[in-house]
Tab-separated table of N, CA and C in Angstrom:
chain	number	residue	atom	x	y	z
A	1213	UNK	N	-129.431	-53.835	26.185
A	1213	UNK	CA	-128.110	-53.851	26.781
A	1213	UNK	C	-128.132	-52.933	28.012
A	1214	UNK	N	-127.635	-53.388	29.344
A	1214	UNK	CA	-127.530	-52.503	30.369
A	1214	UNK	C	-126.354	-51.271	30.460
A	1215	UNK	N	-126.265	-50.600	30.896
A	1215	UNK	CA	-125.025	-49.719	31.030
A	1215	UNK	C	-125.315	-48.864	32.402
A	1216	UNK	N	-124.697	-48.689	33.001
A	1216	UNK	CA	-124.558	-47.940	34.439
A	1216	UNK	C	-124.788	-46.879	33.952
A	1217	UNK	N	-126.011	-46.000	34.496
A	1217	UNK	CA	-126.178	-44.921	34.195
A	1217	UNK	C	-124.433	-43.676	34.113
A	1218	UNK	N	-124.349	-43.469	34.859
A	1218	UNK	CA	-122.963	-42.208	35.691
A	1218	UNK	C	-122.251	-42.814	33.663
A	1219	UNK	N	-121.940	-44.101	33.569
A	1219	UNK	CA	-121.068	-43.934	32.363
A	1219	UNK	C	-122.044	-43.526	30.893
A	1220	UNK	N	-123.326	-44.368	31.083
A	1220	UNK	CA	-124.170	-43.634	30.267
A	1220	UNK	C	-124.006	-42.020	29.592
A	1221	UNK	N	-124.450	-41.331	30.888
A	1221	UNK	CA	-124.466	-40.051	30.885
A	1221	UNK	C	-123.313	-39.337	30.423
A	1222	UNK	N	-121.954	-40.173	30.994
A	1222	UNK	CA	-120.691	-39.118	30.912
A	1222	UNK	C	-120.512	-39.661	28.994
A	1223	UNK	N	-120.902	-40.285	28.117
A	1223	UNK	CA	-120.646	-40.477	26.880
A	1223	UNK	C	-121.944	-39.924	26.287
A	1224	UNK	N	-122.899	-39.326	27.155
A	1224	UNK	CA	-123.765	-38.608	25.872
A	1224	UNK	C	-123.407	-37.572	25.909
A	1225	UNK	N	-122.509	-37.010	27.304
A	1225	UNK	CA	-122.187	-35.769	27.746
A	1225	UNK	C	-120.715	-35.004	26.576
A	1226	UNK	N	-120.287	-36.516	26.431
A	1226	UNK	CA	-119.023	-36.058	25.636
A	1226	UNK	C	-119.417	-36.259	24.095
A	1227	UNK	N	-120.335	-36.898	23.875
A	1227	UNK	CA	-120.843	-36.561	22.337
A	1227	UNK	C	-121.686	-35.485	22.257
A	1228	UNK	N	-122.312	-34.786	23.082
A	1228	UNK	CA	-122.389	-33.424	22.855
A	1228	UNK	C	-121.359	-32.562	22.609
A	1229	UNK	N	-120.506	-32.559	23.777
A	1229	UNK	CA	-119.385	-31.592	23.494
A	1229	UNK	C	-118.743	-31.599	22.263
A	1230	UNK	N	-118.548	-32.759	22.013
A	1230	UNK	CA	-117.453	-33.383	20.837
A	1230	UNK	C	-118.232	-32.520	19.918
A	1231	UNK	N	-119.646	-32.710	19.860
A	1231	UNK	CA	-120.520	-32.823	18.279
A	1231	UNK	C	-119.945	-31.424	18.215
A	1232	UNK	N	-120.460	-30.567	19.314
A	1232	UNK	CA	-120.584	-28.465	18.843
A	1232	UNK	C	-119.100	-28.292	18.801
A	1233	UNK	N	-117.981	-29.083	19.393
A	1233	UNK	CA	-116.455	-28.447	18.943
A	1233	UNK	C	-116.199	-28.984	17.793
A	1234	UNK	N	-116.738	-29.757	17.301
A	1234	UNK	CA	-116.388	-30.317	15.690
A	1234	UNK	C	-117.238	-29.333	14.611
A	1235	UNK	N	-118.514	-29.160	15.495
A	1235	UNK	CA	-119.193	-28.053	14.366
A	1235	UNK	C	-118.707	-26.982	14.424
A	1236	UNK	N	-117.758	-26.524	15.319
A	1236	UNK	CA	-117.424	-25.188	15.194
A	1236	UNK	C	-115.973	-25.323	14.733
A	1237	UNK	N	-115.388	-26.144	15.247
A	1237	UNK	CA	-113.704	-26.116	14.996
A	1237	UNK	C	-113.429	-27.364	14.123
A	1238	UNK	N	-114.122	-28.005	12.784
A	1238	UNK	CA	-114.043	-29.173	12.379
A	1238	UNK	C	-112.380	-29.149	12.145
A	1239	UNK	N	-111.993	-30.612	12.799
A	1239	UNK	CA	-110.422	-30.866	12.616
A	1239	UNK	C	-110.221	-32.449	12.677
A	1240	UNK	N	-109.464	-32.858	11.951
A	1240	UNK	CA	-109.519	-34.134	11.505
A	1240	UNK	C	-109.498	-35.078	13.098
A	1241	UNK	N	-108.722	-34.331	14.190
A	1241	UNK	CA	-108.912	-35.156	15.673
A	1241	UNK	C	-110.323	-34.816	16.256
A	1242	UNK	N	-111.273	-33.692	16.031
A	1242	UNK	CA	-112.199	-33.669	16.449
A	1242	UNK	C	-113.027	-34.721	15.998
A	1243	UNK	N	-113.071	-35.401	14.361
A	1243	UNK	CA	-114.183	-36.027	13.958
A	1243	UNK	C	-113.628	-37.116	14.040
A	1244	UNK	N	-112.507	-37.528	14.354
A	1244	UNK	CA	-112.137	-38.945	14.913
A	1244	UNK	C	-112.138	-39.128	17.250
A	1245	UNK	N	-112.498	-38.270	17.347
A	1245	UNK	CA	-113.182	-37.803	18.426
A	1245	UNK	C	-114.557	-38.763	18.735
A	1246	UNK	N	-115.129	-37.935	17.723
A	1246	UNK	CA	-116.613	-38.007	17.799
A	1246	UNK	C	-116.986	-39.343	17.095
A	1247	UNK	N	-116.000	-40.000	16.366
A	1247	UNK	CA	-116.428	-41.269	15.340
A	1247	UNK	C	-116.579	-42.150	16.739
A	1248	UNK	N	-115.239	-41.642	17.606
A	1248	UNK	CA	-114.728	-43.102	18.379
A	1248	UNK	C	-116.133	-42.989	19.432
A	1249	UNK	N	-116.563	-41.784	20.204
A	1249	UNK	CA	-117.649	-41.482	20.925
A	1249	UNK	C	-118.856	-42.035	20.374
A	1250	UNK	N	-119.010	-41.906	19.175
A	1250	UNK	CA	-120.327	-42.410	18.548
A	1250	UNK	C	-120.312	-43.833	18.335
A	1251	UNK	N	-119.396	-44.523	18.599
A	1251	UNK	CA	-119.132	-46.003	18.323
A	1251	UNK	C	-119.348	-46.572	19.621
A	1252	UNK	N	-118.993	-46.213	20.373
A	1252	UNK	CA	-118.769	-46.529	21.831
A	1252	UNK	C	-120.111	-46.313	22.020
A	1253	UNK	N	-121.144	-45.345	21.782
A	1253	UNK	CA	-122.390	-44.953	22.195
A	1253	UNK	C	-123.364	-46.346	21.453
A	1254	UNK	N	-122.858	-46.739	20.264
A	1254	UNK	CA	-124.184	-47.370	19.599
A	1254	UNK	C	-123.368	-48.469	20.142
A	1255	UNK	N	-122.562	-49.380	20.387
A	1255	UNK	CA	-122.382	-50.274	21.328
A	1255	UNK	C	-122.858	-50.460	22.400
A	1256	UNK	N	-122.760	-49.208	23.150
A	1256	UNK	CA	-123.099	-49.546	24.646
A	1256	UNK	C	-124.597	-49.331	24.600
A	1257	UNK	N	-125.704	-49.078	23.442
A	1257	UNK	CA	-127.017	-49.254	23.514
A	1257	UNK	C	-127.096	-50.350	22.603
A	1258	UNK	N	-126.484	-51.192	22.348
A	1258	UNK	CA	-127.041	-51.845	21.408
A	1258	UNK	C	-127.751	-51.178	20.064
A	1259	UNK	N	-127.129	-50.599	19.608
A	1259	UNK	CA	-128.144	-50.209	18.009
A	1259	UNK	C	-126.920	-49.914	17.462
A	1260	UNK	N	-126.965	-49.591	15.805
A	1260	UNK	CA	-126.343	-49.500	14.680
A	1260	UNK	C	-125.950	-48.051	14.613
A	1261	UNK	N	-126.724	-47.313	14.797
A	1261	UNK	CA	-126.377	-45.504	14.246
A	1261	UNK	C	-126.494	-44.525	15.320
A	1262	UNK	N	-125.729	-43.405	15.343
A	1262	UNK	CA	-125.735	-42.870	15.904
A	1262	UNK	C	-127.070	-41.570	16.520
A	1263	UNK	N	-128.101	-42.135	16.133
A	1263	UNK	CA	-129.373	-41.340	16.015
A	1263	UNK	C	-130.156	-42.318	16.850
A	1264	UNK	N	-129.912	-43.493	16.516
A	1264	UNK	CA	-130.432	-44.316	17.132
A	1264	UNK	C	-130.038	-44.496	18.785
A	1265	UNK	N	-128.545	-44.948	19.093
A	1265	UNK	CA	-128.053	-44.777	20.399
A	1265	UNK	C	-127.989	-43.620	20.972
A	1266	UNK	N	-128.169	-41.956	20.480
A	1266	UNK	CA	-128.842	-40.989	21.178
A	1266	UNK	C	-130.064	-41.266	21.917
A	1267	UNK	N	-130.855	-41.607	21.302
A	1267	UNK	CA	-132.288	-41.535	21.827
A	1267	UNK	C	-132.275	-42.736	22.602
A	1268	UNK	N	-131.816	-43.627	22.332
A	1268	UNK	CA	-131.393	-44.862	23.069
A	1268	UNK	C	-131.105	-44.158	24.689
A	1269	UNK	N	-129.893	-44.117	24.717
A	1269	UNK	CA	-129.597	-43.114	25.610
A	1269	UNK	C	-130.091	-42.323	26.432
A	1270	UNK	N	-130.795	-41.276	25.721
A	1270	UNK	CA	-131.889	-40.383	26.510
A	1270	UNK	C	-132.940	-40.919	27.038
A	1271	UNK	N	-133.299	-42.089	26.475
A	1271	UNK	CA	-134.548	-42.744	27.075
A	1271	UNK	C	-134.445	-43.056	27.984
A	1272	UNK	N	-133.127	-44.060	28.252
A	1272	UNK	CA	-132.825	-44.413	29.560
A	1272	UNK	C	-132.525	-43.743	30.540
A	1273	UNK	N	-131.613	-42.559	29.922
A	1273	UNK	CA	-131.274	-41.771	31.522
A	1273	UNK	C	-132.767	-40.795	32.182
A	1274	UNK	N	-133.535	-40.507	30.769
A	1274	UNK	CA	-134.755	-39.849	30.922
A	1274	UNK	C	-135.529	-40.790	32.389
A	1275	UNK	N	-135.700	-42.057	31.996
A	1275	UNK	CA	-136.121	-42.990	32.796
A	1275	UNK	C	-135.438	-43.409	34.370
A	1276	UNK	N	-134.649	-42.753	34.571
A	1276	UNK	CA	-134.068	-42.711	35.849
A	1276	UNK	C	-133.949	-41.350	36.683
A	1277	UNK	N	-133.807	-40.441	35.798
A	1277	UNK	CA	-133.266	-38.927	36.097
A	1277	UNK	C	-134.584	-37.797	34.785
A	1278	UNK	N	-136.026	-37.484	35.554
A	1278	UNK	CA	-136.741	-36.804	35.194
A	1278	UNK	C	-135.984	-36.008	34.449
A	1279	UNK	N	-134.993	-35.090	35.650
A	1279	UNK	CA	-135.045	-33.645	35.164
A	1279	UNK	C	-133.321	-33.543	34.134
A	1280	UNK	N	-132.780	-35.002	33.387
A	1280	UNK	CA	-131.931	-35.037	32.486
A	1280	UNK	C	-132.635	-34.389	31.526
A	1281	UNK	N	-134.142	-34.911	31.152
A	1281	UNK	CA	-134.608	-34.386	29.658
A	1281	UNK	C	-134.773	-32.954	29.741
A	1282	UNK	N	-134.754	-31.851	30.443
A	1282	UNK	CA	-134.773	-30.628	30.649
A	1282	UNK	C	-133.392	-30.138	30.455
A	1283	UNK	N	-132.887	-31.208	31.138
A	1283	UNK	CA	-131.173	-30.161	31.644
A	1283	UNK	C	-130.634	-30.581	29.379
A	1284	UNK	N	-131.168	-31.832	28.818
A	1284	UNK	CA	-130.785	-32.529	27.191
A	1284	UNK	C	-131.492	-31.037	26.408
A	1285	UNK	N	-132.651	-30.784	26.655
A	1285	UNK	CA	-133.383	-29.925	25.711
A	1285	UNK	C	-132.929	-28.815	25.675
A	1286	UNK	N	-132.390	-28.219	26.925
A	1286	UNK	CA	-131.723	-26.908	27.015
A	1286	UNK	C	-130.617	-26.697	26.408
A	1287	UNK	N	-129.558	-28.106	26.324
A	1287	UNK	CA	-128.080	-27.820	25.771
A	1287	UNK	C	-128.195	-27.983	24.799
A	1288	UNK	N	-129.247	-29.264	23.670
A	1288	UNK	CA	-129.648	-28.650	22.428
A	1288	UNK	C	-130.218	-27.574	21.933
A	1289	UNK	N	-131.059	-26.945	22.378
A	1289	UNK	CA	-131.245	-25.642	22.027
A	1289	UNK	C	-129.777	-24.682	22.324
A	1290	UNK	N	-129.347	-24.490	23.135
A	1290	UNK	CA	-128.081	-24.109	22.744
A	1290	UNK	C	-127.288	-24.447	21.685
A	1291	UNK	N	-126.804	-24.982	21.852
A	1291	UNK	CA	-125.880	-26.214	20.284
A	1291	UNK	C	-126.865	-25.564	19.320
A	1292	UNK	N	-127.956	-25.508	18.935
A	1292	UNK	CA	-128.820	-25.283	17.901
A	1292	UNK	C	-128.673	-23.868	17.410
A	1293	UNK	N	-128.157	-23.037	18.361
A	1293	UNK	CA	-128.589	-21.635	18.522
A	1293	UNK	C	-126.978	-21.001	18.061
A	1294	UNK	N	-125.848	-21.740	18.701
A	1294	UNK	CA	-124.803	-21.518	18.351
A	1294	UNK	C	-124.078	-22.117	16.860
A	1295	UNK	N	-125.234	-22.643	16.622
A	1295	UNK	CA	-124.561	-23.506	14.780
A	1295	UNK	C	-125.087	-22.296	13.644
């Protein structure tokens, strides 16, 4: 499935955010937040789960934009560091 990168990016950008304000502030609008983000994500890659349309995701923007997988690894290690 194609997707314009710029919207790509801005929905992995907001399922990050979503994910660490739900892990930190879980609230019934945060995880209906993140359901609707994660739905929208495995749609717009074509796949079933949300593990799957991550990497989905990263592959592609990886594949256009080198230095995304640097700028991805850094904000998970953050997120990682702050859980």
């Amino acid at each position: 499935m194609l997707m314009a990168r710029p919207v790509l990016k801005n929905l992995l950008e907001q399922y990050e955010t979503l994910s660490a304000r739900h892990a930190a502030h879980g609230s019934g609008e945060s995880l209906r937040r993140l359901e609707d983000v994660s739905y929208t994500l495995c749609v717009s890659t074509g796949t079933r789960d949300i593990d799957a349309a991550l990497a989905a995701a990263r592959h592609r923007l990886a594949a256009t934009d080198p230095a995304h997988h640097a700028r991805h690894a850094r904000a998970k290690h953050a997120q990682a560091l702050a859980s």
